[in-house]
Amino acid sequence: MVEFIPAAKPIIGDEERAAVDRVLRSGMIAQGPEVAAFEREFAEHFVNGRETAAVNSGTSGQHLGLLAAGVGAGDEVIVPSFTFAATANSVALTGATPVFVDIEPDYFTIAPDAVRAAITPRTKGIMGVHLYGHPYLVDEIDAIAQEHGLAIYEDAAQAHGASWNGRPVGTYGDFAMFSLYPTKNMTSGEGGMVTCGSAEIARNVRVLRNQGMEKQYENEVIGFNARMTDIHAAIGRVQLTKVDAWTAQRQANAAALTAGLAGLAGVQTPKVAEGAVHVYHQYTIRVDAGERDRIRQALNDEHQIGSGVYYPIPNHRLPSLTRFAPGLDLPETEKAAAEVLSLPVHPSLTDGDIERIVSAMTAVLGAGA
């Protein structure tokens, strides 16, 4: 029987299991020395030593980062609609208004012209998303922010190790959030990291994650229980030693897929901007909107290959968020939502798996001709 190729596959090995066992035996399970070590190591590995705070999820990190940066009721934050709902949810949870804008079509990231057109006197900042592991157009967004005196907040949930003109993502904004969910390029089991542009924001995040206190029982503000455990941090520390090799494998897999799919009618393979390092959290192609569901079903049923659609419903059309965007028309976002299909690219793939994916895509597209 042919083995199923999953769309994503977390990698947890003996080293991670041993790290968890070590922490359990230590008796120090809640936020403690493992978390502090993970914060330092993550910062050194990914963001040039920028001050970093660990939290219990990427969404918590984004929410607390915004609060720490002073975002609240009456503010507007410009966000792309083509992203996971957590991007806009985190803005709305502060009491601020997410202002949805369109994407540029090549890299699925926030469109500079759309950002410029959305700025109002209430705009506090711009939340760029390094979607699928490709940086947003950093130079253009930074220039707009500087021109208008706006803050930058980075959603780097999918972009561990990505960079723009040699500078790592996560070092541009007032803060950046990295997710450590199981299917991300590295994981802590669950969790997030907030990399901070100032000591003040870093302290604010740490206070907010710990019930509003830095010293026990001296609660300064109303806060949250958003701490990372030492168990999760121990897993993350092991994964840090492996993520570079996994990233290189993702990039090699992506190159092989692109070479195999090149010239195949009806498929547009991922583009990479000049100066960008893409870490391929997802390998996302475009196919004809009318064919996508058939292609995905055939890959699954006939070829035992998983795939994903990220994201089928733009944020501005989600029932939970439509009140922020009545009657909004975002044509590039709608087109992408109808056409995108993410093929397996994770580092567990073999050369034979890559060949199967390419052969299956060729067969499925041929069957629809």
Coordinates of C-alpha atoms in Angstrom, one line a residue:
M1 CA 0.0 0.0 0.0
V2 CA 1.3 3.5 -0.9
E3 CA 2.2 5.5 2.1
F4 CA 0.2 8.8 2.5
I5 CA 2.3 12.0 2.3
P6 CA 0.9 14.5 4.8
A7 CA 0.7 18.2 4.0
A8 CA 2.7 18.9 7.2
K9 CA 4.5 16.7 9.7
P10 CA 6.0 17.8 13.1
I11 CA 9.3 16.2 13.9
I12 CA 9.8 15.1 17.5
G13 CA 12.7 12.9 18.2
D14 CA 14.4 11.2 21.1
E15 CA 16.3 14.4 22.0
E16 CA 13.0 16.3 22.6
R17 CA 11.6 13.4 24.6
A18 CA 14.8 13.3 26.8
A19 CA 14.6 17.0 27.4
V20 CA 11.0 16.8 28.6
D21 CA 12.0 13.9 30.9
R22 CA 14.8 16.0 32.3
V23 CA 12.5 18.8 33.1
L24 CA 9.9 16.6 34.6
R25 CA 12.5 15.0 36.9
S26 CA 13.8 18.4 37.9
G27 CA 10.5 19.4 39.5
M28 CA 10.7 22.8 37.9
I29 CA 7.8 22.6 35.4
A30 CA 6.3 26.1 35.2
Q31 CA 8.1 29.1 33.7
G32 CA 11.7 28.9 35.0
P33 CA 15.3 28.5 33.9
E34 CA 14.5 26.6 30.7
V35 CA 12.3 29.4 29.5
A36 CA 15.0 32.0 30.2
A37 CA 17.6 29.9 28.4
F38 CA 15.3 29.4 25.4
E39 CA 14.6 33.1 25.2
R40 CA 18.4 33.9 25.1
E41 CA 19.1 31.1 22.6
F42 CA 16.2 32.0 20.3
A43 CA 17.3 35.6 20.3
E44 CA 20.9 34.8 19.4
H45 CA 19.8 32.3 16.7
F46 CA 17.2 34.3 14.8
V47 CA 17.2 38.0 15.7
N48 CA 20.7 39.2 16.4
G49 CA 20.3 39.0 20.1
R50 CA 17.2 41.2 20.3
E51 CA 15.4 41.0 23.7
T52 CA 12.9 38.2 23.5
A53 CA 10.0 37.0 25.6
A54 CA 8.4 33.5 25.5
V55 CA 4.7 33.1 25.7
N56 CA 2.2 30.3 25.6
S57 CA 1.2 30.8 21.9
G58 CA 1.9 32.9 18.9
T59 CA -1.5 34.5 19.2
S60 CA -0.8 35.5 22.8
G61 CA 2.5 36.9 21.6
Q62 CA 0.9 39.1 19.0
H63 CA -1.8 40.3 21.4
L64 CA 0.6 41.1 24.2
G65 CA 3.0 42.7 21.8
L66 CA 0.4 45.1 20.6
L67 CA -0.7 45.9 24.2
A68 CA 3.0 46.4 25.2
A69 CA 3.5 48.7 22.2
G70 CA 0.5 50.9 23.4
V71 CA -2.1 49.8 20.9
G72 CA -5.7 50.2 22.3
A73 CA -9.2 51.5 21.8
G74 CA -9.4 54.3 19.3
D75 CA -6.4 53.1 17.3
E76 CA -6.3 51.5 13.9
V77 CA -3.8 48.9 12.7
I78 CA -3.4 48.2 9.0
V79 CA -3.4 44.4 8.4
P80 CA -3.6 42.2 5.3
S81 CA -6.8 40.3 4.9
F82 CA -5.0 37.3 3.4
T83 CA -3.6 35.7 6.5
F84 CA -4.7 33.5 9.4
A85 CA -7.4 35.2 11.5
A86 CA -5.1 35.5 14.5
T87 CA -3.4 38.5 12.9
A88 CA -6.6 40.6 12.9
N89 CA -8.0 38.9 16.1
S90 CA -5.0 40.2 18.1
V91 CA -5.7 43.7 17.0
A92 CA -9.4 43.5 17.8
L93 CA -8.6 42.0 21.2
T94 CA -6.7 45.2 22.2
G95 CA -9.9 47.2 21.5
A96 CA -8.3 48.7 18.3
T97 CA -9.6 48.4 14.8
P98 CA -8.0 46.1 12.2
V99 CA -8.1 47.9 8.9
F100 CA -7.9 45.3 6.1
V101 CA -5.9 45.9 2.9
D102 CA -5.1 44.0 -0.2
I103 CA -2.0 42.0 -1.0
E104 CA 0.4 42.2 -3.9
P105 CA 0.0 39.1 -6.1
D106 CA 3.6 37.8 -6.4
Y107 CA 4.4 37.0 -2.8
F108 CA 1.0 37.1 -1.1
T109 CA 2.1 39.9 1.2
I110 CA 0.7 43.2 2.2
A111 CA 0.6 45.7 -0.8
P112 CA 2.4 48.9 -0.2
D113 CA 0.0 51.0 -2.3
A114 CA -2.9 49.6 -0.4
V115 CA -1.3 50.4 2.9
R116 CA -0.7 54.0 1.8
A117 CA -4.3 54.4 0.8
A118 CA -5.6 53.1 4.1
I119 CA -3.8 55.5 6.5
T120 CA -6.0 57.8 8.5
P121 CA -5.4 60.1 11.5
R122 CA -6.2 57.1 13.8
T123 CA -3.6 54.7 12.2
K124 CA -1.2 53.6 14.9
G125 CA 0.8 51.1 13.0
I126 CA 1.2 48.5 10.2
M127 CA 1.1 44.8 10.8
G128 CA 3.0 43.1 8.0
V129 CA 2.8 39.3 7.7
H130 CA 5.8 37.3 6.4
L131 CA 3.4 34.8 4.8
Y132 CA 4.4 31.2 4.0
G133 CA 7.9 32.1 5.1
H134 CA 8.5 34.9 2.5
P135 CA 9.2 38.3 3.9
Y136 CA 6.8 41.1 3.1
L137 CA 8.3 44.0 1.1
V138 CA 10.1 45.4 4.0
D139 CA 11.8 48.4 2.4
E140 CA 8.6 49.8 1.0
I141 CA 6.5 49.2 4.1
D142 CA 9.3 50.8 6.3
A143 CA 9.4 53.8 4.0
I144 CA 5.7 54.3 4.4
A145 CA 5.8 53.9 8.1
Q146 CA 8.7 56.4 8.5
E147 CA 7.0 58.9 6.2
H148 CA 3.8 58.9 8.3
G149 CA 5.3 58.3 11.7
L150 CA 3.7 54.9 12.1
A151 CA 4.9 51.8 14.1
I152 CA 5.7 48.5 12.4
Y153 CA 4.6 45.2 14.0
E154 CA 5.8 42.0 12.4
D155 CA 3.8 38.8 12.2
A156 CA 6.6 36.4 11.7
A157 CA 4.6 33.3 12.8
Q158 CA 5.7 31.4 9.7
A159 CA 9.1 32.9 9.0
H160 CA 11.8 31.5 11.4
G161 CA 15.1 32.3 9.6
A162 CA 13.7 34.3 6.8
S163 CA 15.5 37.5 5.9
W164 CA 15.4 40.7 3.7
N165 CA 18.6 42.0 2.2
G166 CA 20.6 40.1 4.8
R167 CA 18.7 41.3 7.8
P168 CA 16.6 38.7 9.6
V169 CA 12.8 39.2 9.9
G170 CA 11.8 39.9 13.5
T171 CA 14.3 42.7 13.8
Y172 CA 12.3 45.5 12.0
G173 CA 9.2 46.2 14.1
D174 CA 8.5 47.6 17.5
F175 CA 7.9 43.9 18.1
A176 CA 7.7 40.7 16.1
M177 CA 5.9 37.4 16.9
F178 CA 7.1 33.9 16.0
S179 CA 4.8 31.0 16.4
L180 CA 6.0 27.7 17.8
Y181 CA 2.9 25.7 17.0
P182 CA 3.6 22.0 16.1
T183 CA 3.4 22.4 12.3
K184 CA 5.6 25.5 12.2
N185 CA 9.3 25.3 10.9
M186 CA 10.2 24.6 14.5
T187 CA 8.0 23.9 17.6
S188 CA 8.0 23.9 21.3
G189 CA 4.8 21.8 21.3
E190 CA 2.9 25.0 21.6
G191 CA 4.1 28.5 22.3
G192 CA 5.3 31.8 20.8
M193 CA 8.2 34.2 20.9
V194 CA 8.0 38.0 21.0
T195 CA 11.1 39.8 19.8
C196 CA 11.1 43.4 21.1
G197 CA 12.5 46.6 19.7
S198 CA 13.0 48.2 23.1
A199 CA 13.6 47.3 26.7
E200 CA 10.3 48.9 27.6
I201 CA 8.2 46.8 25.3
A202 CA 10.1 43.7 26.4
R203 CA 9.3 44.5 30.1
N204 CA 5.7 45.2 29.2
V205 CA 5.3 41.8 27.5
R206 CA 6.8 40.0 30.5
V207 CA 4.5 41.8 32.9
L208 CA 1.4 41.2 30.8
R209 CA 2.2 37.5 30.4
N210 CA 2.5 37.0 34.2
Q211 CA -0.8 38.4 35.6
G212 CA 0.5 42.0 35.3
M213 CA 3.3 41.6 37.7
E214 CA 7.1 41.5 37.7
K215 CA 7.4 40.9 41.4
Q216 CA 5.2 38.3 42.9
Y217 CA 1.9 39.7 44.2
E218 CA 2.8 43.2 43.2
N219 CA 0.4 43.4 40.3
E220 CA 1.0 46.6 38.3
V221 CA -1.6 46.2 35.6
I222 CA -4.4 43.8 34.6
G223 CA -2.5 41.0 32.9
F224 CA -2.9 37.5 31.6
N225 CA -1.6 34.0 32.3
A226 CA 0.3 33.6 29.1
R227 CA 3.5 32.0 30.4
M228 CA 5.5 29.3 28.6
T229 CA 6.3 26.3 30.7
D230 CA 9.8 24.8 31.1
I231 CA 8.5 21.7 29.4
H232 CA 7.7 23.5 26.2
A233 CA 10.9 25.5 26.4
A234 CA 13.0 22.4 26.7
I235 CA 11.4 21.0 23.5
G236 CA 12.1 24.4 21.8
R237 CA 15.7 24.4 22.8
V238 CA 16.3 21.1 21.2
Q239 CA 14.5 22.2 18.0
L240 CA 16.8 25.2 17.8
T241 CA 19.7 22.9 17.2
K242 CA 17.9 21.3 14.2
V243 CA 16.0 24.1 12.6
D244 CA 18.8 25.3 10.3
A245 CA 19.1 21.9 8.7
W246 CA 15.4 21.6 8.4
T247 CA 15.2 25.0 6.7
A248 CA 17.9 24.0 4.2
Q249 CA 15.9 20.8 3.5
R250 CA 12.7 22.8 3.0
Q251 CA 14.5 25.1 0.5
A252 CA 15.9 22.1 -1.3
N253 CA 12.5 20.5 -1.5
A254 CA 11.0 23.7 -2.8
A255 CA 13.6 24.0 -5.5
A256 CA 13.0 20.4 -6.6
L257 CA 9.2 21.0 -6.7
T258 CA 9.7 24.1 -8.7
A259 CA 12.0 22.4 -11.2
G260 CA 9.5 19.5 -11.5
L261 CA 6.5 21.6 -11.9
A262 CA 8.1 24.1 -14.3
G263 CA 6.2 24.5 -17.5
L264 CA 3.2 22.5 -16.3
A265 CA 0.2 24.2 -17.7
G266 CA -2.2 25.6 -15.1
V267 CA 0.4 25.9 -12.3
Q268 CA 2.2 29.0 -11.0
T269 CA 5.0 28.1 -8.7
P270 CA 6.1 30.4 -5.8
K271 CA 8.1 33.5 -6.6
V272 CA 10.9 34.9 -4.5
A273 CA 11.7 38.6 -4.3
E274 CA 15.2 39.8 -4.9
G275 CA 16.9 40.1 -1.6
A276 CA 14.5 37.8 0.2
V277 CA 15.3 34.5 1.8
H278 CA 12.2 32.3 1.8
V279 CA 12.1 29.5 4.4
Y280 CA 9.0 27.7 2.9
H281 CA 6.8 27.2 5.8
Q282 CA 4.4 26.5 3.0
Y283 CA 5.1 25.8 -0.7
T284 CA 2.1 27.5 -2.2
I285 CA 1.2 27.4 -5.9
R286 CA -1.6 29.0 -7.8
V287 CA -4.0 26.9 -9.9
D288 CA -7.2 27.7 -11.7
A289 CA -9.9 28.6 -9.1
G290 CA -12.4 26.3 -10.8
E291 CA -10.0 23.4 -10.7
R292 CA -8.5 23.8 -7.2
D293 CA -10.9 21.6 -5.2
R294 CA -10.8 18.9 -7.8
I295 CA -7.0 18.9 -7.8
R296 CA -6.9 18.8 -4.0
Q297 CA -9.4 15.9 -3.8
A298 CA -7.6 13.9 -6.5
L299 CA -4.3 14.3 -4.9
N300 CA -5.8 13.0 -1.7
D301 CA -8.0 10.2 -3.0
E302 CA -6.1 9.0 -6.0
H303 CA -2.5 9.7 -5.1
Q304 CA -2.5 9.7 -1.2
I305 CA -0.9 13.2 -1.1
G306 CA -2.1 15.8 1.4
S307 CA -2.3 19.5 0.6
G308 CA -3.8 22.6 2.2
V309 CA -5.6 25.8 1.4
Y310 CA -4.2 28.7 3.4
Y311 CA -6.5 30.6 3.5
P312 CA -9.9 29.9 1.8
I313 CA -11.8 32.8 3.4
P314 CA -10.2 36.2 3.7
N315 CA -10.3 37.8 7.1
H316 CA -12.6 40.6 5.9
R317 CA -15.3 38.1 5.0
L318 CA -15.1 36.0 8.2
P319 CA -18.3 36.3 10.3
S320 CA -16.2 37.3 13.3
L321 CA -14.5 40.2 11.5
T322 CA -16.9 41.5 8.8
R323 CA -18.0 44.4 11.1
F324 CA -14.6 46.0 10.6
A325 CA -14.9 45.8 6.8
P326 CA -18.5 46.4 5.5
G327 CA -18.6 46.2 1.7
L328 CA -14.8 46.0 1.3
D329 CA -13.4 44.9 -2.1
L330 CA -10.0 43.4 -2.1
P331 CA -9.6 41.8 -5.5
E332 CA -6.1 40.3 -5.2
T333 CA -7.0 38.8 -1.8
E334 CA -10.1 37.2 -3.2
K335 CA -8.2 35.9 -6.2
A336 CA -5.5 34.3 -4.0
A337 CA -8.0 32.8 -1.7
A338 CA -9.6 31.0 -4.7
E339 CA -6.4 29.9 -6.3
V340 CA -3.8 28.9 -3.7
L341 CA -2.9 25.4 -2.9
S342 CA 0.0 24.4 -0.6
L343 CA 1.9 21.2 -1.4
P344 CA 4.0 19.2 1.0
V345 CA 7.5 20.7 1.5
H346 CA 8.4 19.6 5.0
P347 CA 11.8 18.2 5.7
S348 CA 10.6 14.6 6.2
L349 CA 10.0 14.3 2.4
T350 CA 12.3 12.0 0.5
D351 CA 13.4 12.4 -3.1
G352 CA 10.9 9.7 -4.0
D353 CA 8.1 11.7 -2.3
I354 CA 9.0 14.8 -4.3
E355 CA 8.9 12.7 -7.5
R356 CA 5.5 11.4 -6.4
I357 CA 4.1 14.9 -5.8
V358 CA 5.3 16.1 -9.2
S359 CA 4.0 13.0 -11.0
A360 CA 0.7 13.3 -9.3
M361 CA 0.3 16.9 -10.1
T362 CA 1.1 16.2 -13.8
A363 CA -1.5 13.3 -13.9
V364 CA -4.2 15.3 -12.1
L365 CA -3.8 18.4 -14.3
G366 CA -3.8 16.2 -17.4
A367 CA -7.0 14.4 -16.3
G368 CA -8.7 17.8 -16.1
A369 CA -7.6 18.9 -19.5

